[in-house]
PDB file of C-alpha atoms in Angstrom:
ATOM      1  CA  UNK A   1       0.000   0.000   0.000  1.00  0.00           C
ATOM      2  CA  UNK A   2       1.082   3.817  -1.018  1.00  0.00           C
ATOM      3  CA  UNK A   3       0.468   6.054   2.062  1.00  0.00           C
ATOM      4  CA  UNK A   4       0.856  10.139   1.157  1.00  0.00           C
ATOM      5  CA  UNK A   5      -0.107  13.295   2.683  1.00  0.00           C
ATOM      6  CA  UNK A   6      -2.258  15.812   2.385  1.00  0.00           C
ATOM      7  CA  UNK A   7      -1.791  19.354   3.736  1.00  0.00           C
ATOM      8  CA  UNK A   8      -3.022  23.108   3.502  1.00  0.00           C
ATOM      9  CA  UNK A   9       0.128  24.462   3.667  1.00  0.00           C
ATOM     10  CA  UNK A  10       0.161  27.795   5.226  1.00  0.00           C
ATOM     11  CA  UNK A  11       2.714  30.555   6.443  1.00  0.00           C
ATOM     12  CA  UNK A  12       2.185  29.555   9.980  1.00  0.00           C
ATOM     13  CA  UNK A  13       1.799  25.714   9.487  1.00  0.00           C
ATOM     14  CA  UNK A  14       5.301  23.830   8.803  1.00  0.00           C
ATOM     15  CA  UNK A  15       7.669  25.016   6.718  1.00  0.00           C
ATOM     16  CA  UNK A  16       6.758  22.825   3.802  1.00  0.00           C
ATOM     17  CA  UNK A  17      10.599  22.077   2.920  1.00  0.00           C
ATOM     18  CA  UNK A  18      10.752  20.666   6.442  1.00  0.00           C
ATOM     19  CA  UNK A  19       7.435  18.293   5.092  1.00  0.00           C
ATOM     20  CA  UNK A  20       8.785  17.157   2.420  1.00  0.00           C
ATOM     21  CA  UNK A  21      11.623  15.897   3.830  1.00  0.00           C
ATOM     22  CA  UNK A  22      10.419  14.270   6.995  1.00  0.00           C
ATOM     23  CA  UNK A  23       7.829  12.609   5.352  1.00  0.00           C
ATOM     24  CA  UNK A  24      10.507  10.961   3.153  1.00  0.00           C
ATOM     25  CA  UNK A  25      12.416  10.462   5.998  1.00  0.00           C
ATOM     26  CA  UNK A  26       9.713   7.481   7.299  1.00  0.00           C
ATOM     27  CA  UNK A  27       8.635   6.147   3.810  1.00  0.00           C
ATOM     28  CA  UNK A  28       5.595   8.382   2.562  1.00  0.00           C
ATOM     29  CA  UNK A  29       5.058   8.010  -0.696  1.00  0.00           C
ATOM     30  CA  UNK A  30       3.866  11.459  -1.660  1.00  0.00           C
ATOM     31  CA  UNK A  31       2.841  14.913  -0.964  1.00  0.00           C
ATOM     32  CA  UNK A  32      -0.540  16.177  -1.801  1.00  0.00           C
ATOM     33  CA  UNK A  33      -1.132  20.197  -1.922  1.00  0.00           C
ATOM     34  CA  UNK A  34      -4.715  21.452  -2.517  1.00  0.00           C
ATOM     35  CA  UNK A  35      -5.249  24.821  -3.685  1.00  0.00           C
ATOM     36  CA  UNK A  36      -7.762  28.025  -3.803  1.00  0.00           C
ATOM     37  CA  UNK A  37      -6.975  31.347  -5.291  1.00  0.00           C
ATOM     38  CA  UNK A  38      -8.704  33.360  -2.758  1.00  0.00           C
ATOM     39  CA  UNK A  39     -12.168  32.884  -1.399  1.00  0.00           C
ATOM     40  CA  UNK A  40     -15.040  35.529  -2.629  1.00  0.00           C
ATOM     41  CA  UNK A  41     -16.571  36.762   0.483  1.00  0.00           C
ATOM     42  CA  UNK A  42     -19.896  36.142  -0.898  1.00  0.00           C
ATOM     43  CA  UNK A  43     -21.340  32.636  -1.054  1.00  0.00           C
ATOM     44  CA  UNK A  44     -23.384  31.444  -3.564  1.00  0.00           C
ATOM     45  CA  UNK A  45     -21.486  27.608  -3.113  1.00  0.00           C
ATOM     46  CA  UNK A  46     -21.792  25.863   0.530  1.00  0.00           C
ATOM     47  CA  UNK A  47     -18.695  23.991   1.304  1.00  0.00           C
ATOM     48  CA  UNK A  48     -19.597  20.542   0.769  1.00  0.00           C
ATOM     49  CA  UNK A  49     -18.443  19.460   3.789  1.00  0.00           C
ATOM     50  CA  UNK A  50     -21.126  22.027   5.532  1.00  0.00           C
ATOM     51  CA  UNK A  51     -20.646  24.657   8.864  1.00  0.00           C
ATOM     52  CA  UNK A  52     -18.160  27.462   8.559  1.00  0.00           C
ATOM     53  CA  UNK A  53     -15.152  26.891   5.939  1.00  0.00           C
ATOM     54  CA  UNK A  54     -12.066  26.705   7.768  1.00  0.00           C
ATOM     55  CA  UNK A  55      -9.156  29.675   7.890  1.00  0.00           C
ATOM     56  CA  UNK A  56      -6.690  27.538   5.768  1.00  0.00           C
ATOM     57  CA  UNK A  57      -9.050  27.962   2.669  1.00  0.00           C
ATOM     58  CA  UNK A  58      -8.488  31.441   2.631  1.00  0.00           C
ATOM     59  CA  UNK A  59      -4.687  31.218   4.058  1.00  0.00           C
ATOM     60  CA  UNK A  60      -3.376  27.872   1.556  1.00  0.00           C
ATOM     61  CA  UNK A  61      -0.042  28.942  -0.693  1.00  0.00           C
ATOM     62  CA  UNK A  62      -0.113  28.264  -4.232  1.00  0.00           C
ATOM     63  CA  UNK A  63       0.733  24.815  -4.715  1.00  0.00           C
ATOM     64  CA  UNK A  64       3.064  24.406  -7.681  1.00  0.00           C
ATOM     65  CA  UNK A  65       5.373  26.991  -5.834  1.00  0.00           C
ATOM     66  CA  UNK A  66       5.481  24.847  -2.565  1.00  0.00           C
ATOM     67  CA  UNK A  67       5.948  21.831  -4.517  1.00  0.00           C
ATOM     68  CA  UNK A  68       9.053  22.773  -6.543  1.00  0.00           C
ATOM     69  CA  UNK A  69      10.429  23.779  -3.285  1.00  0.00           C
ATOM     70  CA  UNK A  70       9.594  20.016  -1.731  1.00  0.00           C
ATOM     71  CA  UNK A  71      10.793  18.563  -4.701  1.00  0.00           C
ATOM     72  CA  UNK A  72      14.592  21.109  -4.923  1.00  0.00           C
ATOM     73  CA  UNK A  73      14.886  19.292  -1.164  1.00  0.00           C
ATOM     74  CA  UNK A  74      13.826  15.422  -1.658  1.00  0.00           C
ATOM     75  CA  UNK A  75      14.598  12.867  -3.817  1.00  0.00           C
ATOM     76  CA  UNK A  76      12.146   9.848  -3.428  1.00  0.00           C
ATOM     77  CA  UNK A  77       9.018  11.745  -2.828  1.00  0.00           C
ATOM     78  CA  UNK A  78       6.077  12.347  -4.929  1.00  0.00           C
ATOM     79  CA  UNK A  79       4.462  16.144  -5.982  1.00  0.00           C
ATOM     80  CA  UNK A  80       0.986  15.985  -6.327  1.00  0.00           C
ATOM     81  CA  UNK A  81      -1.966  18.891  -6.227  1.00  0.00           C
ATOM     82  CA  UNK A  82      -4.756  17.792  -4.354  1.00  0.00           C
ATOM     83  CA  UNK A  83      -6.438  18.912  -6.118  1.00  0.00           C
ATOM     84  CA  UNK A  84      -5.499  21.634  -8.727  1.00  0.00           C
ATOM     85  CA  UNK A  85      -8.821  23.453  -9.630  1.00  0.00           C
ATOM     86  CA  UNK A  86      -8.104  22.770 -13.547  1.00  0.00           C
ATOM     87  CA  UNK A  87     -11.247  25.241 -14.782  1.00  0.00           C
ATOM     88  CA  UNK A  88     -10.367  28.153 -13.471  1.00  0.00           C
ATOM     89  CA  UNK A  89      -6.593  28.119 -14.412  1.00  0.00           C
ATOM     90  CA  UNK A  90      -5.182  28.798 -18.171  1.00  0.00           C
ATOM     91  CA  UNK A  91      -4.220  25.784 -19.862  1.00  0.00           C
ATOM     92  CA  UNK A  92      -0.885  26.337 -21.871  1.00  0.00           C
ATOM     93  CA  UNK A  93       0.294  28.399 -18.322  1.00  0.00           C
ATOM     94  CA  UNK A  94      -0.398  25.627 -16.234  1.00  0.00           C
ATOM     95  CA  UNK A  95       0.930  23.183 -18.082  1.00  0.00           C
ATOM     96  CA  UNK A  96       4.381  24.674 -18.535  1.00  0.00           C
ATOM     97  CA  UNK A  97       4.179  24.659 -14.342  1.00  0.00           C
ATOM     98  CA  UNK A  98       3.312  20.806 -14.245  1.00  0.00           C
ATOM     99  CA  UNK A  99       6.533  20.594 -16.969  1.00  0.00           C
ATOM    100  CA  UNK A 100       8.991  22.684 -15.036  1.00  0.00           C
ATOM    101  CA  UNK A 101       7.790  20.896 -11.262  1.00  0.00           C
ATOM    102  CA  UNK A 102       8.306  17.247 -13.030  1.00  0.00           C
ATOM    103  CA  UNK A 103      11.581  18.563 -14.732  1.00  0.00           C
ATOM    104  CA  UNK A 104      12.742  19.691 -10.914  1.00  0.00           C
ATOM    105  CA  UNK A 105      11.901  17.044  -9.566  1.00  0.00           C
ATOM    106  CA  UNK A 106      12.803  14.483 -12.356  1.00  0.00           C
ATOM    107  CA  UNK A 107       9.470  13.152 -13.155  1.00  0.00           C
ATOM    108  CA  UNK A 108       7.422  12.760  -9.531  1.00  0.00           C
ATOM    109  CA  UNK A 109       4.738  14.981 -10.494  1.00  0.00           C
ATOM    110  CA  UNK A 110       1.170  13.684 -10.030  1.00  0.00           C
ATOM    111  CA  UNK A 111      -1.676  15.796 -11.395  1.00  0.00           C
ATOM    112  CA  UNK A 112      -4.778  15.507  -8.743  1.00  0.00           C
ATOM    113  CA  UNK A 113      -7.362  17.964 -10.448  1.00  0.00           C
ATOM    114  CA  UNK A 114     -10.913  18.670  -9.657  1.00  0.00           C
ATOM    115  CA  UNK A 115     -13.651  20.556 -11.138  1.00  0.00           C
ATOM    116  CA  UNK A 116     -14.552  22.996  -7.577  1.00  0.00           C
ATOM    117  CA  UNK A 117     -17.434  24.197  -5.747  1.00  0.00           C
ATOM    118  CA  UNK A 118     -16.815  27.426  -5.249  1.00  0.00           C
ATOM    119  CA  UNK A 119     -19.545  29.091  -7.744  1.00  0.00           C
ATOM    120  CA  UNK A 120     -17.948  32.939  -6.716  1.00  0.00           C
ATOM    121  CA  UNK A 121     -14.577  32.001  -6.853  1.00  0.00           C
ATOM    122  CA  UNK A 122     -14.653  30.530 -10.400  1.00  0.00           C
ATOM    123  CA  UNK A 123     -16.400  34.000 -11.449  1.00  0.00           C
ATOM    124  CA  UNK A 124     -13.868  35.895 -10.400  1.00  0.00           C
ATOM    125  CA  UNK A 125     -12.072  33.805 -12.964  1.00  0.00           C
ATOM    126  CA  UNK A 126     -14.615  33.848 -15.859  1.00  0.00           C
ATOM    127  CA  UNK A 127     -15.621  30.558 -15.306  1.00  0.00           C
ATOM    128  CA  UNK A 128     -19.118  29.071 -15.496  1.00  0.00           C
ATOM    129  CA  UNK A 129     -19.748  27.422 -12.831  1.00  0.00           C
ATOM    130  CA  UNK A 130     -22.281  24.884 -15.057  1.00  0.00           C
ATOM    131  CA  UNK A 131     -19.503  24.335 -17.727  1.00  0.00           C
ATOM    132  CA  UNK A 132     -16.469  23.458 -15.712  1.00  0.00           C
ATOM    133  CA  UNK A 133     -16.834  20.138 -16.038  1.00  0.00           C
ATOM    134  CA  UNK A 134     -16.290  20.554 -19.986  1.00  0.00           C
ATOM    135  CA  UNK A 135     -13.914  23.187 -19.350  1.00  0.00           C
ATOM    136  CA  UNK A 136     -11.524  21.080 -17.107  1.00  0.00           C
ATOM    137  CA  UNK A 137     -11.576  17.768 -19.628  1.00  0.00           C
ATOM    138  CA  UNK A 138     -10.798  20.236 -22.473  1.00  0.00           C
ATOM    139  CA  UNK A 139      -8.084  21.459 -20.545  1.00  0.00           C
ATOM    140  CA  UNK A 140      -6.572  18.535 -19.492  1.00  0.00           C
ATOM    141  CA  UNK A 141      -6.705  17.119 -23.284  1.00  0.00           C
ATOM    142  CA  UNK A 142      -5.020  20.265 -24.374  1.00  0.00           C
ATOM    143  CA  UNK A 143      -2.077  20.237 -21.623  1.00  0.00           C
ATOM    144  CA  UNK A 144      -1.570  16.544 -22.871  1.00  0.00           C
ATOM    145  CA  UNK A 145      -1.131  17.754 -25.798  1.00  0.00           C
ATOM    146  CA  UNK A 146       1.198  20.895 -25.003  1.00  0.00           C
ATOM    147  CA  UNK A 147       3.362  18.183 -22.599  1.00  0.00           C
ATOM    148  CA  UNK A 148       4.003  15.292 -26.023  1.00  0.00           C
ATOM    149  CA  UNK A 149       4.166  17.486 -29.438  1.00  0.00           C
ATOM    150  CA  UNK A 150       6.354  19.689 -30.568  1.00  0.00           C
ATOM    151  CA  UNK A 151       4.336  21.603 -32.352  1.00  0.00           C
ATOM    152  CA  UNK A 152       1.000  21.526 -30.412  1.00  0.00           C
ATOM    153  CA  UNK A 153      -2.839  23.075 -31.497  1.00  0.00           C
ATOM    154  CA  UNK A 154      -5.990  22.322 -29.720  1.00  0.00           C
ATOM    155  CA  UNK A 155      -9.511  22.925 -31.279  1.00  0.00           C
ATOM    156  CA  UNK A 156     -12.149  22.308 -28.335  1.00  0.00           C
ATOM    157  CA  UNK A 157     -15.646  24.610 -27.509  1.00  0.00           C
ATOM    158  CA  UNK A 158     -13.834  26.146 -24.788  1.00  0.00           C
ATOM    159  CA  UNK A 159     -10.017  26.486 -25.440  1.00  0.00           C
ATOM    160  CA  UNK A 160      -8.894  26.923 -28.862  1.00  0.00           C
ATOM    161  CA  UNK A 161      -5.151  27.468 -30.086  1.00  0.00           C
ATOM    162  CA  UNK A 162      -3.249  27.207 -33.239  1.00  0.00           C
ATOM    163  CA  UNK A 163       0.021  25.378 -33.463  1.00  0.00           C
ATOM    164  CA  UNK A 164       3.077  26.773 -31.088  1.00  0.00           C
ATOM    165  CA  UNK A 165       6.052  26.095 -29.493  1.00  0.00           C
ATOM    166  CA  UNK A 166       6.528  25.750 -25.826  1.00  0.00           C
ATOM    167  CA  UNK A 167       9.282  23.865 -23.886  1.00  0.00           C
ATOM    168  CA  UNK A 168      10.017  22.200 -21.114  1.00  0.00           C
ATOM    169  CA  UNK A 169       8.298  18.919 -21.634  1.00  0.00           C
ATOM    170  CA  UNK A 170       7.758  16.836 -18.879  1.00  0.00           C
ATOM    171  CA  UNK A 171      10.172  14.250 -18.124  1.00  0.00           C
ATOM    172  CA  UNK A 172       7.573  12.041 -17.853  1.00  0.00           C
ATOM    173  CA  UNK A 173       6.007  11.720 -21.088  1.00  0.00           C
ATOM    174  CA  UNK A 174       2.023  12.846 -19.676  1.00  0.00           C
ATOM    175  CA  UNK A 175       2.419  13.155 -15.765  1.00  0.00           C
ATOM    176  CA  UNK A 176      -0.813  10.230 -14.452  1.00  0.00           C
ATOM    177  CA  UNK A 177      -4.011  12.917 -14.137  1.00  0.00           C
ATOM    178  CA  UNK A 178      -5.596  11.704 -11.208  1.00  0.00           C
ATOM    179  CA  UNK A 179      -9.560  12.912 -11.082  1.00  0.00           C
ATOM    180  CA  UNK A 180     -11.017  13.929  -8.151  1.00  0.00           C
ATOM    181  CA  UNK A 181     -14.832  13.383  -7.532  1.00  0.00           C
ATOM    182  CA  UNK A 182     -17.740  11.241  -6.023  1.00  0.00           C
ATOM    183  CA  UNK A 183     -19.119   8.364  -7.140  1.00  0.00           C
ATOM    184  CA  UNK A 184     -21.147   8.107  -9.928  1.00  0.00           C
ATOM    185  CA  UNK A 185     -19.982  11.058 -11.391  1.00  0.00           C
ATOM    186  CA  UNK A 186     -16.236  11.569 -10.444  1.00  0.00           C
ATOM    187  CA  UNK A 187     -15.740   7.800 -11.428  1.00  0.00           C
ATOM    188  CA  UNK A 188     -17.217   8.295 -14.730  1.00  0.00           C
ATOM    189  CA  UNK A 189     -15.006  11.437 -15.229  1.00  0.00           C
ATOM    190  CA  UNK A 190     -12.019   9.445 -14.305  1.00  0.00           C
ATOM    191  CA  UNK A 191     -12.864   6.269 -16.136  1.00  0.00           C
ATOM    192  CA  UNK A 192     -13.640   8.895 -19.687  1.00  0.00           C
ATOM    193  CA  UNK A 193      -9.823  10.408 -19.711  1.00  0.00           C
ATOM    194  CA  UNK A 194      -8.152   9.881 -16.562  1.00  0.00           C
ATOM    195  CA  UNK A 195      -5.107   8.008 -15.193  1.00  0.00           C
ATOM    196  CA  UNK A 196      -6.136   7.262 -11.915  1.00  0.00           C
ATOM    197  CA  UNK A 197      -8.994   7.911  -9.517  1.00  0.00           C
ATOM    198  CA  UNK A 198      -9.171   9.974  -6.404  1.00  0.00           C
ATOM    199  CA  UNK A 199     -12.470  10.146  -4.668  1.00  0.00           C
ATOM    200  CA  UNK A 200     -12.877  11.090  -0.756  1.00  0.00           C
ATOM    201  CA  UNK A 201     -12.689   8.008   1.229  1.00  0.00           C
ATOM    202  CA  UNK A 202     -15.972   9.069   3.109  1.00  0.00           C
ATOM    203  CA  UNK A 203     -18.805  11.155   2.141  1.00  0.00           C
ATOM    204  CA  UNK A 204     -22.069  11.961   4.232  1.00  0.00           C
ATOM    205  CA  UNK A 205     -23.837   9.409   2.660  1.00  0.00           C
ATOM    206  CA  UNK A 206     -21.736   6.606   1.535  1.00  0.00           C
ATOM    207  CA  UNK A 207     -18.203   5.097   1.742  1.00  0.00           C
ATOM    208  CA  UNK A 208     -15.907   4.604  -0.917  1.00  0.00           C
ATOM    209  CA  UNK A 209     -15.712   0.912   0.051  1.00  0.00           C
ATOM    210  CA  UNK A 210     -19.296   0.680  -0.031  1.00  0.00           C
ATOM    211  CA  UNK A 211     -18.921   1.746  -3.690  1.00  0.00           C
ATOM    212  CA  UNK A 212     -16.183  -0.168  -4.927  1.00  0.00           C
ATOM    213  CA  UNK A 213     -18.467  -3.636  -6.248  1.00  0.00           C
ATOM    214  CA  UNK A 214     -20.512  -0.441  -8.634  1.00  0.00           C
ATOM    215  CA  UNK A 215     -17.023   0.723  -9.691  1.00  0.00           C
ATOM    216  CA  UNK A 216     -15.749  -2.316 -10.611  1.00  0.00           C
ATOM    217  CA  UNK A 217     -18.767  -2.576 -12.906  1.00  0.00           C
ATOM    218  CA  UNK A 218     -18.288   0.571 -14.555  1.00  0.00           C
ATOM    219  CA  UNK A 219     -14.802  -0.175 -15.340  1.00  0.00           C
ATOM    220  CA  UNK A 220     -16.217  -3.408 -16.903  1.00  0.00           C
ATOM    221  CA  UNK A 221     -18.704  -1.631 -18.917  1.00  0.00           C
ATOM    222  CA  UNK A 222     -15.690   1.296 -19.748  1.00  0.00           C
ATOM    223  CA  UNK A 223     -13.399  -1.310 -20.789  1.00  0.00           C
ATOM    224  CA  UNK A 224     -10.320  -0.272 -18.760  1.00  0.00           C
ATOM    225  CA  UNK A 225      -9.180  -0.163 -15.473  1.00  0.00           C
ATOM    226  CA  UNK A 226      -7.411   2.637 -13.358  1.00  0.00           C
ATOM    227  CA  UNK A 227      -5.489   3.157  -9.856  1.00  0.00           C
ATOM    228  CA  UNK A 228      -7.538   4.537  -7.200  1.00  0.00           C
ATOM    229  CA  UNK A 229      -6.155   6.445  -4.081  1.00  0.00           C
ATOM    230  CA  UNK A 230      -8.894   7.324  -1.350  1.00  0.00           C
ATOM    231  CA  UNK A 231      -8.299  10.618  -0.227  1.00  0.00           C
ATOM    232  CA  UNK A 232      -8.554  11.462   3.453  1.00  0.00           C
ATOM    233  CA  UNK A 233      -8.812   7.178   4.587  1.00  0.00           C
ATOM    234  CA  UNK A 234      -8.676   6.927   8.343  1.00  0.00           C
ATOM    235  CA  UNK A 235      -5.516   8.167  10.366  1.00  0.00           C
ATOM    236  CA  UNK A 236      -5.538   4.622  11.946  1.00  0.00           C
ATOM    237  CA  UNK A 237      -3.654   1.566  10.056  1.00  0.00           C
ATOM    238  CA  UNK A 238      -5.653  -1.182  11.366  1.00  0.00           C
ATOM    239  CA  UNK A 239      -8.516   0.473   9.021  1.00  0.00           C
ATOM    240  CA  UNK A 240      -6.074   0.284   5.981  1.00  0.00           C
ATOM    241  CA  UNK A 241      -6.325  -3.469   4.688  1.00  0.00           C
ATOM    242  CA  UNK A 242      -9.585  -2.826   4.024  1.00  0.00           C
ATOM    243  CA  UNK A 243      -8.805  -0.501   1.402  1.00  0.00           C
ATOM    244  CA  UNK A 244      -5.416  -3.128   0.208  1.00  0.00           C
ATOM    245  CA  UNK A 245      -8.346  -5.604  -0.210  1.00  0.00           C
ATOM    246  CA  UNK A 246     -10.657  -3.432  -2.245  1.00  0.00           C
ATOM    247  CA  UNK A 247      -7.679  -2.886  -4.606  1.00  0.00           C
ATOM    248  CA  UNK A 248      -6.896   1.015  -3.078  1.00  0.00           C
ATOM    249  CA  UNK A 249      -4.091   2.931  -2.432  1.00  0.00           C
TER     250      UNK A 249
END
């Protein structure tokens, strides 16, 4: 079993250089960074985890900055956002940031990304909140593309370029995309173009283990199979073979 870490980091949490390197110090396998631009101070979204949204969603650094630091000071360690909100950020930017962080690093990156649900927050952006499902698989196809051709162009509804050249390229060839999201939905997503899987291990109304005989029929019916990594699984490790037996990480 893969055990990482996830973490707001903050300017009065850990430094996140010290993190990175104690968690590679006792065998984690990665680091997982989650990100929000700023929070709106209106509210048209609920968090979806109800009651008052906690300080470190206003307070949380940007995460491709923290994680080429982690990944300048480590060696072993995975990078990952968890998650990167992919609709609200430009595509050919953000993928030269995933490029340069797996170049650092010498290919570690994993790309968590998620759609949000903060409706004000991806305004501020020009983002529809009802079309950023669309917008973030359109995204993601284009970086792919950016990250393997020389000479990339992307025709989609929602971003559109002509053929250019940008450099670095990742080391590895696509860094795995890892789609955040609940079940049904989120595994659909991630089954349609993703490399892996990464749903909350608990939910208000269900468990991911719960879930897991439906999933396994989906993938069936999708004709492919992909990694899944339960984010936020119990602190304790007697819980943990349950998720080695569903076929988690």
């Amino acid at each position: 079993m893969k055990i990482g870490l996830a973490m707001f980091c903050t300017d009065y949490a850990i430094p996140p250089t010290e993190l990175a390197v104690a968690l590679e110090e006792r065998g984690f396998d990665s680091l997982w960074l989650p990100e929000h631009s700023h929070i709106p101070l209106s509210r048209e979204s609920e968090w979806p985890q109800g009651g008052e949204l906690p300080k470190k969603y206003y307070d949380v650094m940007d995460p491709f900055v923290v994680l080429g630091a982690a990944a300048a000071v480590t060696s072993t360690l995975k990078i990952a956002t968890g998650i990167c909100l992919v609709p609200q950020r430009d595509a050919i930017q953000t993928a030269k940031q995933i490029a340069t962080v797996d170049q650092i690093s010498n290919g570690r990156f994993l790309f968590g990304i998620g759609a949000g649900w903060n409706e004000d927050e991806m305004a501020n952006h020009g983002v529809a909140f009802k079309t950023r499902h669309k917008a973030m698989r359109e995204k993601v196809e284009a970086m792919r593309v950016i990250w393997t051709e020389s000479k990339p162009e992307y025709h989609g509804d929602m971003v559109d370029f002509g053929p250019m050249m940008t450099w670095p390229k990742p080391i590895q060839k696509t860094p795995p995309v890892y789609v955040g999201g609940e079940f049904p939905y989120g595994a659909r997503r991630a089954l349609a173009y993703g490399d892996g899987w990464l749903p909350h291990a608990k939910r208000p109304t269900y468990t991911l283990l719960e879930k897991m005989p439906e999933f396994r029929e989906m993938e069936k019916a999708a004709g492919r199979s992909i990694p899944i990594s339960a984010f936020g699984a119990e602190h304790d490790p007697d819980f943990w073979n349950a998720y080695t037996d569903a076929g988690v990480e």
